[in-house]
Amino acid sequence: MNDWVIRLIEQSGYLGVGFLMFLETVFPPIPSEVIMPVAGMAAAEGTLSYWLVVASGTAGAMLGNIVWYLAARALGVNRLEPIIRKHGRWVTMTWPEVERAQVWFRRNGVFFVFLGRLLPTVRSLVSVPAGLLKMRFKTFFIASTLGTAGWTALLATAGYKLKENFSEIDQYVGTASNAILAVLVVGYLWRLWNHRHAESGE
């Protein structure tokens, strides 16, 4: 994977950076933790401009973010109501909880989207609740762009500073990603346990 990313950036420059970040957003297994540090290393070597690297990476990721947002918005949360009412035990949510989440998102959605873009693992998924709950596109776009730019700049800067040792970034971010994933899994299991007990009246 790393060799392919390096080769594509060497051959395609900013277009390659943008294309890879688009793919990373749409298909999360392609890691931004490799793409942007490699691009940052190229900027340190003088073959690319640091600021254009950040701009192209942000633009590519935002294109993917918008695709997810529009797909989720077209679906709409109301279409999920029958699924949630029927299979609420597995999604660990009831429809009243969804309605309360809509109210919460209207108040805190900007912060949620901005912060979510800065977190590994969940950053590619932030567009889904924003789209489902029909967050204003302008608000979504601004919050997402700021958060995405911060993430790409952070990784590009790390690659710029570490150069050939950019693989260390993937190790650190990978550890953080695993920790976040573990928290999400534990949280789901905890909600599943409580939801079942609530249904049984225990």
Short mmCIF file of N, CA, C and O in Angstrom, two decimals, residues 18 28 49 63 98 103-104 121 130 149 173-174 177 187:
data_model
loop_
_atom_site.label_atom_id
_atom_site.label_comp_id
_atom_site.label_asym_id
_atom_site.label_seq_id
_atom_site.Cartn_x
_atom_site.Cartn_y
_atom_site.Cartn_z
N GLY A 18 -4.94 14.62 -4.07
CA GLY A 18 -6.38 14.83 -3.98
C GLY A 18 -7.16 13.56 -4.26
O GLY A 18 -8.13 13.24 -3.56
N PRO A 28 -12.51 3.98 3.61
CA PRO A 28 -11.62 4.23 4.75
C PRO A 28 -10.39 3.33 4.87
O PRO A 28 -9.40 3.78 5.45
N SER A 49 4.74 21.83 -3.18
CA SER A 49 4.55 22.93 -2.25
C SER A 49 3.73 22.45 -1.05
O SER A 49 2.70 21.79 -1.24
N LEU A 63 -14.41 16.37 -1.17
CA LEU A 63 -15.25 15.80 -2.23
C LEU A 63 -15.88 14.50 -1.75
O LEU A 63 -17.08 14.25 -1.95
N VAL A 98 -33.84 8.83 18.83
CA VAL A 98 -33.45 9.44 17.55
C VAL A 98 -33.99 10.87 17.49
O VAL A 98 -33.28 11.79 17.06
N VAL A 103 -32.65 16.91 17.99
CA VAL A 103 -32.63 18.18 18.72
C VAL A 103 -31.21 18.51 19.15
O VAL A 103 -30.76 19.66 19.01
N TRP A 104 -30.49 17.52 19.68
CA TRP A 104 -29.11 17.73 20.11
C TRP A 104 -28.23 18.15 18.93
O TRP A 104 -27.40 19.06 19.06
N THR A 121 -10.47 7.12 12.53
CA THR A 121 -11.51 6.08 12.55
C THR A 121 -12.90 6.66 12.26
O THR A 121 -13.58 6.22 11.34
N ALA A 130 -24.72 13.87 9.71
CA ALA A 130 -24.99 15.23 9.24
C ALA A 130 -25.99 15.21 8.08
O ALA A 130 -26.90 16.05 8.01
N ALA A 149 -9.17 20.36 6.91
CA ALA A 149 -7.92 21.09 6.67
C ALA A 149 -6.97 20.93 7.85
O ALA A 149 -5.75 20.77 7.66
N VAL A 173 -0.84 7.06 14.92
CA VAL A 173 -2.25 7.27 14.59
C VAL A 173 -2.99 5.94 14.60
O VAL A 173 -4.15 5.87 15.00
N GLY A 174 -2.30 4.87 14.16
CA GLY A 174 -2.93 3.55 14.18
C GLY A 174 -3.28 3.13 15.60
O GLY A 174 -4.35 2.55 15.83
N SER A 177 -6.31 5.08 16.53
CA SER A 177 -7.48 4.54 15.83
C SER A 177 -7.99 3.29 16.51
O SER A 177 -9.21 3.11 16.68
N GLY A 187 -18.64 0.65 23.90
CA GLY A 187 -19.83 1.46 24.06
C GLY A 187 -21.06 0.81 23.46
O GLY A 187 -22.15 0.83 24.05
#
